[in-house]
Structure formats: structure tokens, C-alpha cells
XYZ file of C-alpha atoms in Angstrom:
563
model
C 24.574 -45.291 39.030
C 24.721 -41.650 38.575
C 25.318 -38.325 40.882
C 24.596 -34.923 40.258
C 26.004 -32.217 42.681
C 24.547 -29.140 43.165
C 25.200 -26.392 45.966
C 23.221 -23.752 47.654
C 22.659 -21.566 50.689
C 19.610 -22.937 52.345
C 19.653 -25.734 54.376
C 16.222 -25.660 56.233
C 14.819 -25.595 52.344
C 16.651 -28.213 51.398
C 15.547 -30.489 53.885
C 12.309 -29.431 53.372
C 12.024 -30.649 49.839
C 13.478 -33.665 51.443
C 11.195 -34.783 53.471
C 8.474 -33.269 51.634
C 5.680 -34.767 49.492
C 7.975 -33.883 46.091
C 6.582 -31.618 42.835
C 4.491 -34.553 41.840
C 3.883 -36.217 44.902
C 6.592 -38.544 43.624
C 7.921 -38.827 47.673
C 7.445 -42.132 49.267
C 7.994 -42.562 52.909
C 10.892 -40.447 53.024
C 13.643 -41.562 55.889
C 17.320 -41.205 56.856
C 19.390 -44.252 56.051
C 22.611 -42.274 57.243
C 24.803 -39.355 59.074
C 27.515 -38.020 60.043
C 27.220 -39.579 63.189
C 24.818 -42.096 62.913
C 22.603 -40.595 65.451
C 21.280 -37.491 63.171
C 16.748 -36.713 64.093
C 14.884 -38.290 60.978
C 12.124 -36.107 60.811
C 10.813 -39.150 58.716
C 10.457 -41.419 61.695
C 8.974 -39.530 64.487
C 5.591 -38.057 65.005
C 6.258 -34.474 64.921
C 7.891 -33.962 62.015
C 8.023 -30.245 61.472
C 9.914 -30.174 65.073
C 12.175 -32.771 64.287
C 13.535 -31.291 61.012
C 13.863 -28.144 62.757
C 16.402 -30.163 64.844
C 17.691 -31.868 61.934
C 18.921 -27.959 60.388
C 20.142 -26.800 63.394
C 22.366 -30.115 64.300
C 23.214 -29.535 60.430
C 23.858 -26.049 60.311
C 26.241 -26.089 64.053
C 29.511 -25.535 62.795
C 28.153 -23.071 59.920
C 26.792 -20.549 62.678
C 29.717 -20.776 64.229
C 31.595 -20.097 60.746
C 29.492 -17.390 61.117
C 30.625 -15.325 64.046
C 34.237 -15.139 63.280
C 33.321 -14.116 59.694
C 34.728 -17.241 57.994
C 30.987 -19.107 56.840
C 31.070 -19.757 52.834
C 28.477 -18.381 51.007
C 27.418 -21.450 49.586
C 27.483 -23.569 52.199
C 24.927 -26.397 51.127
C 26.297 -29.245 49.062
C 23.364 -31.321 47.475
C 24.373 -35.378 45.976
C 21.565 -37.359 44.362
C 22.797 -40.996 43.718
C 20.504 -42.409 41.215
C 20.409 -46.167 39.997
C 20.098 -47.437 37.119
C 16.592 -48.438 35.933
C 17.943 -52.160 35.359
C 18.913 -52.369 39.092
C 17.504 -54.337 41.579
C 16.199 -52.552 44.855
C 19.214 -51.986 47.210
C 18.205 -51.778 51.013
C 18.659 -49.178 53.147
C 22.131 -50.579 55.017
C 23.412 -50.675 51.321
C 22.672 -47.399 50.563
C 23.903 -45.856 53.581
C 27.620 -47.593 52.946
C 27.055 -46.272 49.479
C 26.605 -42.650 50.859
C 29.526 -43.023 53.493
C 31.681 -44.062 51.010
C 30.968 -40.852 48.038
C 30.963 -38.790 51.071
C 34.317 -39.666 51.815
C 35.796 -39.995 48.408
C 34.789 -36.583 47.311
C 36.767 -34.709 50.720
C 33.349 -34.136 52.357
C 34.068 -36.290 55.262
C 36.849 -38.403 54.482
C 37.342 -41.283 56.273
C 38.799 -41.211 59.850
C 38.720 -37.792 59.906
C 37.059 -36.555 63.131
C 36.535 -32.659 61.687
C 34.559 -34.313 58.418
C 31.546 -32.167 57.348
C 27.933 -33.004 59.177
C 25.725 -34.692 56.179
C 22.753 -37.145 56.247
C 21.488 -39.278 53.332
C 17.802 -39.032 52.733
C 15.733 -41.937 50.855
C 12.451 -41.184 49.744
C 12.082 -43.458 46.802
C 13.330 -47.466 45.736
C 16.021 -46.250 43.197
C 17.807 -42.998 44.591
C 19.073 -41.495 47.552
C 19.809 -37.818 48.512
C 22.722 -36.296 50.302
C 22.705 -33.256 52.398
C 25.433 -31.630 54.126
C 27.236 -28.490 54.993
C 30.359 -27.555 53.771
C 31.980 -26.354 56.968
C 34.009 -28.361 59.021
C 34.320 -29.348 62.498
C 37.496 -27.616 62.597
C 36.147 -24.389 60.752
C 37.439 -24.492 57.662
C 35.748 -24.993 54.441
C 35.403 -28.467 53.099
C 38.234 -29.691 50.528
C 35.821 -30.981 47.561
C 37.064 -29.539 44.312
C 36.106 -31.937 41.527
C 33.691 -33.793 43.531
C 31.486 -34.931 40.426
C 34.631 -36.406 39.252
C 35.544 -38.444 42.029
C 31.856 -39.136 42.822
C 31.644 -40.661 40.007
C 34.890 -42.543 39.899
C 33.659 -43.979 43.317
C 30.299 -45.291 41.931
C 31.917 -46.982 38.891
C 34.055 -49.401 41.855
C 30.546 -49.873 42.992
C 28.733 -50.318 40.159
C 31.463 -53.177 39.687
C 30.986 -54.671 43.615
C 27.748 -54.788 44.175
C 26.475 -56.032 40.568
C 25.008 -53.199 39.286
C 24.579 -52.146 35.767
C 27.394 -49.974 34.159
C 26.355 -46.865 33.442
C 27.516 -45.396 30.297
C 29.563 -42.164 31.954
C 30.648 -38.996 29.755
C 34.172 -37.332 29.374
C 32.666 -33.957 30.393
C 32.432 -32.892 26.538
C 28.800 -33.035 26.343
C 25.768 -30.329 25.581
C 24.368 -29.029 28.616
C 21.225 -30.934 29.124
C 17.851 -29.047 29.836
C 16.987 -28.404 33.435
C 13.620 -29.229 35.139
C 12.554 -25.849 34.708
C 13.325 -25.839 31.151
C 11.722 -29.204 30.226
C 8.279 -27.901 32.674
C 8.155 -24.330 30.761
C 8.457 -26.431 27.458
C 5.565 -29.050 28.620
C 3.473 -25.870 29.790
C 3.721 -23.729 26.315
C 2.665 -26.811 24.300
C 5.927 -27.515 22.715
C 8.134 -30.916 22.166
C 12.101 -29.159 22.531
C 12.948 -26.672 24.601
C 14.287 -23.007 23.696
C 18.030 -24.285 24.503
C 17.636 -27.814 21.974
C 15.518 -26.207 19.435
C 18.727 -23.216 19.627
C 21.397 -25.522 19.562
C 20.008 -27.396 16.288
C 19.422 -23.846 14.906
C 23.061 -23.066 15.632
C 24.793 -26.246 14.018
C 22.685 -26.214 11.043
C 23.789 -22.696 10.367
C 27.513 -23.481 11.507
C 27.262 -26.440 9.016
C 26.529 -23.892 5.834
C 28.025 -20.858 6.655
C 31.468 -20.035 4.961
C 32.394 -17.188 7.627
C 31.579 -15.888 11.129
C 29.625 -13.275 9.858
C 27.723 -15.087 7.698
C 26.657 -17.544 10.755
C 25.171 -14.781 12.392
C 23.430 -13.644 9.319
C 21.670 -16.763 8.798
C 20.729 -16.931 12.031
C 19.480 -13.339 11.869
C 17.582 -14.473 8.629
C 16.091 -17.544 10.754
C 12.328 -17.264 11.552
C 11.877 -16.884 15.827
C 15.625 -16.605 16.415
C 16.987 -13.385 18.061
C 20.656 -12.604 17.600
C 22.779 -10.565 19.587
C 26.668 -9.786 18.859
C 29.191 -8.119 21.488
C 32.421 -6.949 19.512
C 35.690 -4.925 20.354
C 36.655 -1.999 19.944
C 38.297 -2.472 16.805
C 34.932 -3.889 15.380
C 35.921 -7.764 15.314
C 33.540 -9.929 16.991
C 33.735 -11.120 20.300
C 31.212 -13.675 21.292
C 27.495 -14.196 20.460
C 23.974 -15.005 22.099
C 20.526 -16.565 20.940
C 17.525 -16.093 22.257
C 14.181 -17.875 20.811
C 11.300 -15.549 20.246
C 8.412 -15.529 22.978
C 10.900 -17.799 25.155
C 10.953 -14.761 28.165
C 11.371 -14.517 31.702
C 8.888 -13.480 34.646
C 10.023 -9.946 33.439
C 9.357 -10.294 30.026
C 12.954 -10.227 28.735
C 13.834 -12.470 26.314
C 16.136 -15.581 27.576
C 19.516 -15.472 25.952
C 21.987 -18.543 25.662
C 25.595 -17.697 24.870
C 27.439 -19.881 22.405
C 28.944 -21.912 25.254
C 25.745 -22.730 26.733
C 23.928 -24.246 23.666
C 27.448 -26.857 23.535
C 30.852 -26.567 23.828
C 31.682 -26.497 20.380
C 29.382 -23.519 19.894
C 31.382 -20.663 21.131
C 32.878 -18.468 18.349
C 36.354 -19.019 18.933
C 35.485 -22.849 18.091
C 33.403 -21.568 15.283
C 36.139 -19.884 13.722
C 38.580 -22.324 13.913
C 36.012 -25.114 12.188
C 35.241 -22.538 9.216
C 38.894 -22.138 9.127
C 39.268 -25.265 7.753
C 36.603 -25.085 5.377
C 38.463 -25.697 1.443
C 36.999 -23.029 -0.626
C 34.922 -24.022 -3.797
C 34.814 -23.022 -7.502
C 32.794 -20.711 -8.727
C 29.657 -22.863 -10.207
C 30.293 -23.251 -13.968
C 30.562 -25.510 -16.716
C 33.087 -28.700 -16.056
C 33.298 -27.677 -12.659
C 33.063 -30.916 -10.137
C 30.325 -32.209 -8.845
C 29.925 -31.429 -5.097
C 27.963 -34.055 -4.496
C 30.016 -36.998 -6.536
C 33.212 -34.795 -4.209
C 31.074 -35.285 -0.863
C 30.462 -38.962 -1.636
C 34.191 -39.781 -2.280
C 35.186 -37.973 0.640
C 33.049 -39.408 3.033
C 33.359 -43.389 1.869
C 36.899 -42.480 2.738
C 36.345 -41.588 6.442
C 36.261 -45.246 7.549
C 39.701 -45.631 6.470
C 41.413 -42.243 7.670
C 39.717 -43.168 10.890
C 42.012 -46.486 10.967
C 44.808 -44.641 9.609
C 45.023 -41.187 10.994
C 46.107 -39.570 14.317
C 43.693 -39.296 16.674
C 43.223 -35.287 16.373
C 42.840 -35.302 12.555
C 40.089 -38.161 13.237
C 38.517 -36.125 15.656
C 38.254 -33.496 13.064
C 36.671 -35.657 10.576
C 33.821 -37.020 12.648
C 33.417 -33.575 13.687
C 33.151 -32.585 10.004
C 31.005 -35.683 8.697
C 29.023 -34.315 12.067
C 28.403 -31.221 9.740
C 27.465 -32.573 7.127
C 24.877 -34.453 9.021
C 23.419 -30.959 9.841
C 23.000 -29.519 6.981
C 21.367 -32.883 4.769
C 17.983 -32.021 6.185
C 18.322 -29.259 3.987
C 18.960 -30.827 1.117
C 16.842 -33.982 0.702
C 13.312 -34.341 0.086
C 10.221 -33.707 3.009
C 10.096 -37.405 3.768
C 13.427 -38.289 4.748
C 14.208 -35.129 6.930
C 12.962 -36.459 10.578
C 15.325 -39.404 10.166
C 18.092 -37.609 9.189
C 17.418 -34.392 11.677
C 17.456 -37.707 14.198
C 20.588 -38.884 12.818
C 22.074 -35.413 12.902
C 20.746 -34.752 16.633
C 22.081 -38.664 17.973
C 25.674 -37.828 16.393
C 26.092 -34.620 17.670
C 27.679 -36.486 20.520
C 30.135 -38.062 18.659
C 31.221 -35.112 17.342
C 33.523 -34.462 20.251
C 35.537 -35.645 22.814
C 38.631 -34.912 25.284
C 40.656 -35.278 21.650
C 41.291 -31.719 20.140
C 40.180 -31.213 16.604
C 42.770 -30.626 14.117
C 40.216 -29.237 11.550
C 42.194 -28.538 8.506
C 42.834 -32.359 7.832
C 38.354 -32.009 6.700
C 38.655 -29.103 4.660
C 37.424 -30.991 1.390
C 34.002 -32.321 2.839
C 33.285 -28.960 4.825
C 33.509 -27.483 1.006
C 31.830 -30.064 -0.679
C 28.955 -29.775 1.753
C 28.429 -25.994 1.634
C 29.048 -25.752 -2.300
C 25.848 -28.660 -2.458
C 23.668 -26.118 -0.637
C 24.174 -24.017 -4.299
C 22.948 -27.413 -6.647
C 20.414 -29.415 -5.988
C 20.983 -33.323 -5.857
C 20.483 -35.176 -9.252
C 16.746 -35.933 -9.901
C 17.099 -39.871 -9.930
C 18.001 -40.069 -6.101
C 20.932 -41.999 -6.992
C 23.525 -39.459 -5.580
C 21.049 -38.946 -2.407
C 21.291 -42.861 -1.931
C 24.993 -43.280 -1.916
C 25.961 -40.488 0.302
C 23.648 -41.903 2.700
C 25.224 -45.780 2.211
C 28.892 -44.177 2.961
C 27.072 -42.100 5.755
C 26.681 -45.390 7.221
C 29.894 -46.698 6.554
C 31.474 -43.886 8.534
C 28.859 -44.145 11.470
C 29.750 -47.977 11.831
C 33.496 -46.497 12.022
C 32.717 -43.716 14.196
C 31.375 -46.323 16.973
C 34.210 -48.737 16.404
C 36.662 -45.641 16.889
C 34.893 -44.190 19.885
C 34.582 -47.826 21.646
C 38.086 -48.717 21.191
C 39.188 -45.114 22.890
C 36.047 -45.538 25.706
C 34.376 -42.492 24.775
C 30.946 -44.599 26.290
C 28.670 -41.665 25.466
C 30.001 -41.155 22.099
C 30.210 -44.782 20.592
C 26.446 -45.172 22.136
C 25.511 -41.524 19.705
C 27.206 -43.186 17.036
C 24.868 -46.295 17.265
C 21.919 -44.552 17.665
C 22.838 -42.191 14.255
C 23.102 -45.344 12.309
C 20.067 -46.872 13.064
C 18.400 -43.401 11.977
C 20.266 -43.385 8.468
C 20.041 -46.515 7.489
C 15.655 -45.740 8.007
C 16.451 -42.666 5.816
C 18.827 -44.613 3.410
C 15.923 -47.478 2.772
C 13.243 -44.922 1.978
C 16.045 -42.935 -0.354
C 17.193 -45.904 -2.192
C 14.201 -47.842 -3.307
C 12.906 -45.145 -6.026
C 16.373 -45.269 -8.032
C 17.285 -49.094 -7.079
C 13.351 -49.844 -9.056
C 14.728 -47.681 -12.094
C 17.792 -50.014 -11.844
C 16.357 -53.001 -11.922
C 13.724 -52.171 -14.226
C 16.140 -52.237 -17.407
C 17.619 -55.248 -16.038
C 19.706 -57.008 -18.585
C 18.926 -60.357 -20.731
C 18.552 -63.028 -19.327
C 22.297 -64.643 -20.470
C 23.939 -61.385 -19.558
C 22.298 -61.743 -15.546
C 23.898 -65.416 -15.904
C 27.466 -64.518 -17.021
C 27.450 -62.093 -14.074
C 26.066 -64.336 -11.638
C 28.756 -66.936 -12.702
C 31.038 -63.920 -11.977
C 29.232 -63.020 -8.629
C 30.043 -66.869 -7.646
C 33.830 -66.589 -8.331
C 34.591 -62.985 -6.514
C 32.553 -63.252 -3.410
C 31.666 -66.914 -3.070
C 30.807 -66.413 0.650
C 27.917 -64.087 -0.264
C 26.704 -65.348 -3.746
C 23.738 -67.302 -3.034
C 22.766 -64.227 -0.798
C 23.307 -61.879 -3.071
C 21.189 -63.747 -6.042
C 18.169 -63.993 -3.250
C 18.140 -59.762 -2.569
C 15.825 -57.998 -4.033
C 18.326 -55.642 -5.135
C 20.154 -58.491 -7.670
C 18.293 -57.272 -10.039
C 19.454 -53.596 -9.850
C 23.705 -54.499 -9.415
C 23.329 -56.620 -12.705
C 22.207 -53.473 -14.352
C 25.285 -51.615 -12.626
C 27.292 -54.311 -13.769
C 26.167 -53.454 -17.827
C 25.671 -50.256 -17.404
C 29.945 -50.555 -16.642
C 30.538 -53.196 -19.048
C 28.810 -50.891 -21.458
C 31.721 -47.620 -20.696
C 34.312 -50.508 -20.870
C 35.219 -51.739 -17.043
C 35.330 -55.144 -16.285
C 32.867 -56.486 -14.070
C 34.734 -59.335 -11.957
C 37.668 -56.424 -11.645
C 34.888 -54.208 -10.216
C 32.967 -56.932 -8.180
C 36.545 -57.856 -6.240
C 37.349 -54.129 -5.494
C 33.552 -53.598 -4.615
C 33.779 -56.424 -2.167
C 37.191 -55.386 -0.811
C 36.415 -52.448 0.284
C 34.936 -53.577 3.606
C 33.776 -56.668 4.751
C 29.813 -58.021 3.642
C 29.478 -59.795 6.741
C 27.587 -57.218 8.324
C 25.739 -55.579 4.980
C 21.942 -55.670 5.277
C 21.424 -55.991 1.844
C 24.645 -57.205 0.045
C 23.574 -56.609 -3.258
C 22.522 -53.344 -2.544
C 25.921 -52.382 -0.815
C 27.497 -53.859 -3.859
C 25.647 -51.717 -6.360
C 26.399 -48.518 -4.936
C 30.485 -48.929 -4.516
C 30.077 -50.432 -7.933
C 28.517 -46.650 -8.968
C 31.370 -45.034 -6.645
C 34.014 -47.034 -8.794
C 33.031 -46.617 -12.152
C 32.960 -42.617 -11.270
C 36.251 -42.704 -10.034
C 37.924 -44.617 -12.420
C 38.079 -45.161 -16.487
C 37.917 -48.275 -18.031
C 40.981 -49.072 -18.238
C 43.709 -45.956 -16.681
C 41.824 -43.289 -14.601
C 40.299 -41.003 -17.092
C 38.364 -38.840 -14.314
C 38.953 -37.578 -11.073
C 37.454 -38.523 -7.901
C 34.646 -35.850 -8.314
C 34.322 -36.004 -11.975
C 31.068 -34.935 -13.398
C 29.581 -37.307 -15.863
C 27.865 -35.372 -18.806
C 24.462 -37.251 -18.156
C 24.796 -35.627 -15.068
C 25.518 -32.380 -15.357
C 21.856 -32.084 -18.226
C 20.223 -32.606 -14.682
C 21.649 -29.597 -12.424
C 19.740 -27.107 -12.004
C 20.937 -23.390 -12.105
C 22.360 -22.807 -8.951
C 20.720 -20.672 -6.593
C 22.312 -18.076 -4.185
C 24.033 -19.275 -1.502
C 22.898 -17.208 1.827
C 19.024 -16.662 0.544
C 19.046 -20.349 0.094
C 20.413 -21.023 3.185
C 18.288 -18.747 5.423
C 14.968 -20.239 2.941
C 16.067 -23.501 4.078
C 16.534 -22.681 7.514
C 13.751 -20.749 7.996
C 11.559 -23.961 6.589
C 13.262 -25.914 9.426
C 11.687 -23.740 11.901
């Protein structure tokens, strides 16, 4: 079950939605099914109902008027509860309902139990699978209801009763999400033809440029850069800015002014103080030039190694590198080819959740990927896909982590994100890997070589052999396997490391997993004492960059193509 509180000043319009025939005619034989009192009109069950809800207000609004003449009535006096259930639920009667209103009326101070000044409420059911709750916020006694954090104890109340009466568990929040579109949002959005609304389609806008800016200022000049996206700045008086708001172009209100959301508003990680403390711990790069390392080869390493820092680290220097790997997510789209960027704007959109939680951030301890990431915005990934592939195999690595993580803490929304974003990169990662696993297996090796290494395969992973030899992908790690022999590793040294670095159990392909860590090792390491650093650039490699291109008119290019 969930509840969603809202307040207002108009009872008499309240109650008329109630009872009325809904914005879609969605309102079925709307009824009361409790009240303060048990003896409340229901202008549902009699046959003048305009008279009887009349009634209804004016039993509702008794102790507000008299609020009213000493001066003491809130302004805000309505308190609105829809209790929802879950779509999995079966049909709960009316008496069941009505203890289920009683009982979130009293636990969130609105008429606690045994307490003969409670506020006047009634509980309005107008459809199978939700009920509404009305009431006034004044007291018998005249003072104003004691409610403060009434979502939160609402909803503590309808977890015990999701538990007692059978119900499905709803997965519940920590109060670190997005703000979610509102009716009015998602109607205006259905009416001018469009699939996101102004806030989403703003909110993507904003990470992506978070994710490849290297300053505050230069956030808000690639958003100034971006196509449809109006920018506005407030700074002090000494110049420095202060805060920031977006607005999306033709997106206007009944006066024609354009509708601006403030940094908070598009998520709470948005603001610019948050902003500034994230590109605070960005490492800065080298300039591009020759020998310099590979920023892709340095994003790889860096994320494969999430997993374990996860295990390892405290929670707030984990928090910082989901939040980081969260950035990198944001800014792929920009880097990969046409096909593969719904997937992985999908994969960036599902994880945004996990991104953050009640845990603060320590964001220095993800300096190296936040550089890694921005410096590959300045070269372009290596032609043969290969590079493209294996980021997106650790990506998945550190998804599967990120849900493990999140589930053992009971972040519910956040471990849920984080198994949605793998299921959207590992679509990406099969469409990315196929071109350069084909060139792999297309100079497999001779026929006695494939044998020696299968005998090998058989004594390192045993479990897994006979699955391994059936993968398509066999093919392409015995090629990995020569191609290493070849620069003088040893192949059963690199199948045991490749296979100890996490479990195959749960590997898709096995082969496939194996070829790539087999790539990550032989990068890392010489073939016999390490010769190269983590982010070493092999000379084959760097004949394929490209010149690199400007930083910020890439960026806003990129951006702008997003749009």
C-alpha cells in the first residue's frame, strides 16, 4: 500500500471531487466506509446528494468556523490521504478499509486513538483498490492538529498492515528520490504530443551536463549551449554563484512565462552546492599527448574495481562511487555509437536512483573515474569496439554490486534501480560485443593450439569447462588466450586469475566474461613483472585515436544531439 498527503483550504471542493464522477469518469459508486463518529451524511447513499454533501462540509468544517471567530483557524486547514493498494492485492471490503483508515488516522496525530478532541475526517471509497481521507485539521478542543511527519508515520503504519492482512510489500523510498511528475505535468505532456515531461527531459539534461563538466561554470555553459534549454543564474554580490534554474523552451504557463525548475526540484542531488562538491572531487587529467594514458583503458580499470571497494569500503566512500559510476552512466550515451544509446540512456535513467541514499557521499574517494570519464569525452573509443565492450561488461559487474549493496542496507527503491540498469546494459553490452567478439574468433588459432587450451580450460575452471567449450564465444577467448601467449603471459596463470575474480555461476556467457578480464589482465600486467600501469596505452592502440577534439564544443555538440 501507498499514501500520499496533500493539504488545502477547501473542503466543500474537496468533497466534491469526492463524490464526483472523477477527470475520467474513473468514479465508481462512490460511498463513505468511515468517520469520525461513525454517523457522518454519505452523500453517496441518499437521494439528494447535492444536499447531503452540503451537510457533510458543514458537520466537517464545525470546529474550523469556530477556529474562525476567535482568530485561531489554520490557513490550511484540509488534510487530504489517498491509501492506494497494490495492483497484486486482492479486493479488501469496505469494514477492512474503514479499520485501515481509523488506524492511519490515528497513527499520524489526526485523531489518535481515545482521544475525544481528535479531528472530524471521513474516508471516501469510490473505486476497488483505494480509499480517500478527508478531514480538517482543527480540533475539538481548538487547537490545530499535531501531524508533523504524517507521510512518515502513514507509511510506517501501512507497512504493519501490509504485513497483517497479507498484502503485497510495497517497495517504500528513504525520501532521497527525484520528485516525480504531477498529474498536471504528465496531462500538459500527453496534450503537446510529447513522451517526458519538461521536469524529466530537464533533469536528464542536467546530469548529462553535470557528468562532463569540469566546473560550475562550465555546467551552466553547456547547458546554455544545449538546444531548447533556458538557463538562468542568481549570484552574490561578490559575483560567485548562488543557485540556478532551467526552464525548457515553449514549456510556459497560462501567462506565457516560461516554467522554471530550480536545481532542487529536478533531484536532490541537483542543487549547486551538491554540484560543487561532486566536481570537487573530480581528479584532473593530462593534457592529451603522446604516452599519455588511455582514458578509456583508466575508466575500465577503475570501474571493474567498484565491486570490490563496494565490499571493502565505508559506506560514505561507497556511496560516492555508485554516485560516480552513476556519472559515468550519463555521459556514455555520448560516447557510443546511435544504436546502443536508448539502452544505455535507459540504463542511465533506471540508476539514477541508486545513485543516492540517506548515506552522505564522500566524493573524493571517485576522483579517478570522474576524470577518466570527462577526459574520454576529448578521444573517441578505439575503432574495434573492444574498449566499448569491456567497459560495458564491468558496468555490469558494478550494477550486480550496486543491488547486492543497496539490498543488504534496505534501500528497496534503490536495489530495485539497480536491477532494472542491469537488465538495460547487458541489452547494450550484447549488441556492443558481437562486432569485436566475430573479429576474435575469426583468427581463431590451429586447431592443436584450441586443444592445449581447452585441456587448460578443463584444469582451471572445471565447473564451467564443458560450458565454456559449448559458447559461442570459445572461439573468441582461445584467440585472447594466443594473442597473450604470443606477448609472453601464461594462459592457465591468466585463466585462474580470470576466473577468480568473481564467481561464473551467474555469467551469461562464461566464455565471453572470460575473454574480456583476460583483455583487462594482459593490459594491466607484463608477462612476467608488471611492465605497464593500470591505464597503459598499448602502441596498437594509440595508431587508432583520433586527434582529440575540444572539450566544451564537443560536449555542447553532443548534448545538443541528445535533444
Amino acid at each position: 500500500m501507498i499514501s500520499k498527503i496533500s493539504s488545502g483550504k477547501d473542503t466543500a471542493g474537496l468533497i466534491r471531487y469526492l463524490y464526483g464522477p472523477g477527470r475520467a469518469n474513473e468514479h465508481t459508486d462512490p460511498h463513505l466506509v468511515a468517520s469520525w463518529d461513525g454517523f457522518a451524511p454519505d452523500p453517496g447513499r441518499t437521494d439528494n446528494a447535492t444536499a447531503t454533501r452540503k451537510l457533510l462540509v458543514a458537520d466537517l468544517d464545525l470546529h474550523l468556523k469556530q477556529a474562525r471567530r476567535l482568530g485561531r483557524a489554520p490557513k490550511h486547514h484540509v488534510w487530504h490521504c489517498s491509501i492506494r493498494a497494490a495492483p497484486e492485492d486482492r479486493t479488501l471490503s469496505d469494514a477492512e478499509w474503514a479499520i485501515i483508515a481509523r488506524r492511519v488516522v490515528a497513527a499520524t496525530g489526526i485523531a489518535p486513538d481515545g482521544d475525544a478532541d481528535g479531528c472530524r475526517w471521513v474516508a471516501v471509497r469510490h473505486a476497488d483498490d483505494h480509499i480517500h481521507i478527508a478531514a480538517t485539521t482543527v480540533r475539538g478542543d481548538l487547537r490545530p492538529a499535531r501531524h508533523w511527519n504524517d507521510y512518515l508515520t502513514a507509511d510506517k503504519e501501512l507497512v504493519a498492515i501490509e504485513t497483517e492482512y497479507g498484502l503485497q510489500q510495497v517497495v517504500r523510498g528513504d525520501r532521497t528520490a527525484a520528485k516525480r511528475p504531477t498529474r498536471a505535468e504528465q496531462e500538459k505532456t500527453r496534450r503537446n504530443g510529447r513522451t517526458t515531461t519538461a521536469r524529466e527531459c530537464l533533469r536528464t539534461t542536467a546530469r548529462t551536463a553535470v557528468s562532463v563538466a569540469t566546473s560550475p561554470e562550465e555546467f551552466l555553459t553547456i547547458l546554455t549551449a544545449t538546444d531548447n534549454v533556458l538557463v538562468e543564474t542568481q549570484r552574490f554580490p561578490s559575483g560567485d554563484l548562488r543557485g540556478y534554474k532551467l526552464a525548457l523552451k515553449g514549456d510556459t504557463n497560462a501567462a506565457g512565462e516560461p516554467i522554471w525548475y530550480s536545481g532542487s526540484k529536478l533531484a536532490p542531488d541537483l542543487t549547486l552546492p551538491k554540484i560543487q562538491q561532486r566536481l570537487e572531487g573530480t581528479a584532473p587529467q593530462p593534457d592529451p599527448g603522446r604516452g599519455r594514458p588511455s582514458p578509456w583503458h583508466q575508466a575500465i580499470t577503475t570501474t571493474e574495481r567498484i565491486p570490490q571497494l563496494l565490499d571493502q569500503a565505508d559506506a560514505e566512500a561507497a556511496q560516492a562511487h555508485l554516485a560516480a559510476f552513476g556519472e559515468a552512466l550519463d555521459a556514455l550515451p555520448l560516447l557510443t555509437p546511435q544504436h546502443l544509446r536508448p539502452q544505455l540512456r535507459q540504463a542511465a535513467s533506471a540508476f539514477e536512483r541508486a545513485t543516492r541514499s540517506r548515506t552522505q557521499a564522500e566524493h573524493h574517494h571517485a576522483r579517478t573515474l570522474r576524470g577518466a570519464v570527462r577526459a574520454m569525452l576529448r578521444e573517441p573509443a578505439p575503432k574495434d569496439g573492444a574498449a566499448l565492450a569491456m567497459l560495458l561488461d564491468a558496468a555490469l559487474l558494478v550494477a550486480f554490486a550496486a543491488a547486492r549493496w543497496h539490498h543488504l542496507r534496505h534501500h528497496d527503491q534503490q536495489t530495485t534501480a539497480a536491477q532494472q540498469t542491469q537488465l538495460h546494459l547487458q541489452a547494450a553490452y550484447d549488441q556492443a560485443s558481437a562486432a569485436p567478439l566475430a573479429a576474435l574468433a575469426h583468427r581463431k588459432p590451429s586447431a592443436p593450439t584450441t586443444e592445449r587450451f581447452g585441456t587448460l580450460v578443463r584444469e582451471s575452471v572445471p565447473a564451467h569447462a564443458q560450458q565454456i567449450f559449448d559458447d559461442p564465444a570459445w572461439d573468441a577467448l582461445a584467440t585472447a588466450l594466443a594473442d597473450a601467449e604470443t606477448a609472453g603471459h601464461q594462459p592457465a596463470t591468466l585463466i585462474r586469475q580470470a576466473a577468480d575474480q568473481r564467481t561464473l555461476d551467474d555469467a551469461r556467457s562464461p566464455a565471453r566474461t572470460l575473454t574480456w578480464r583476460i583483455h583487462r589482465l594482459t593490459q594491466r600486467t607484463g608477462p612476467t613483472v608488471p611492465a605497464h600501469t593500470a591505464t597503459d596505452v598499448a602502441p596498437s592502440h594509440r595508431a587508432q585515436v583520433a586527434s582529440p577534439a575540444p572539450h566544451q564544443s564537443t560536449t555542447a555538440e553532443a548534448l545538443r544531439r541528445r535533444r
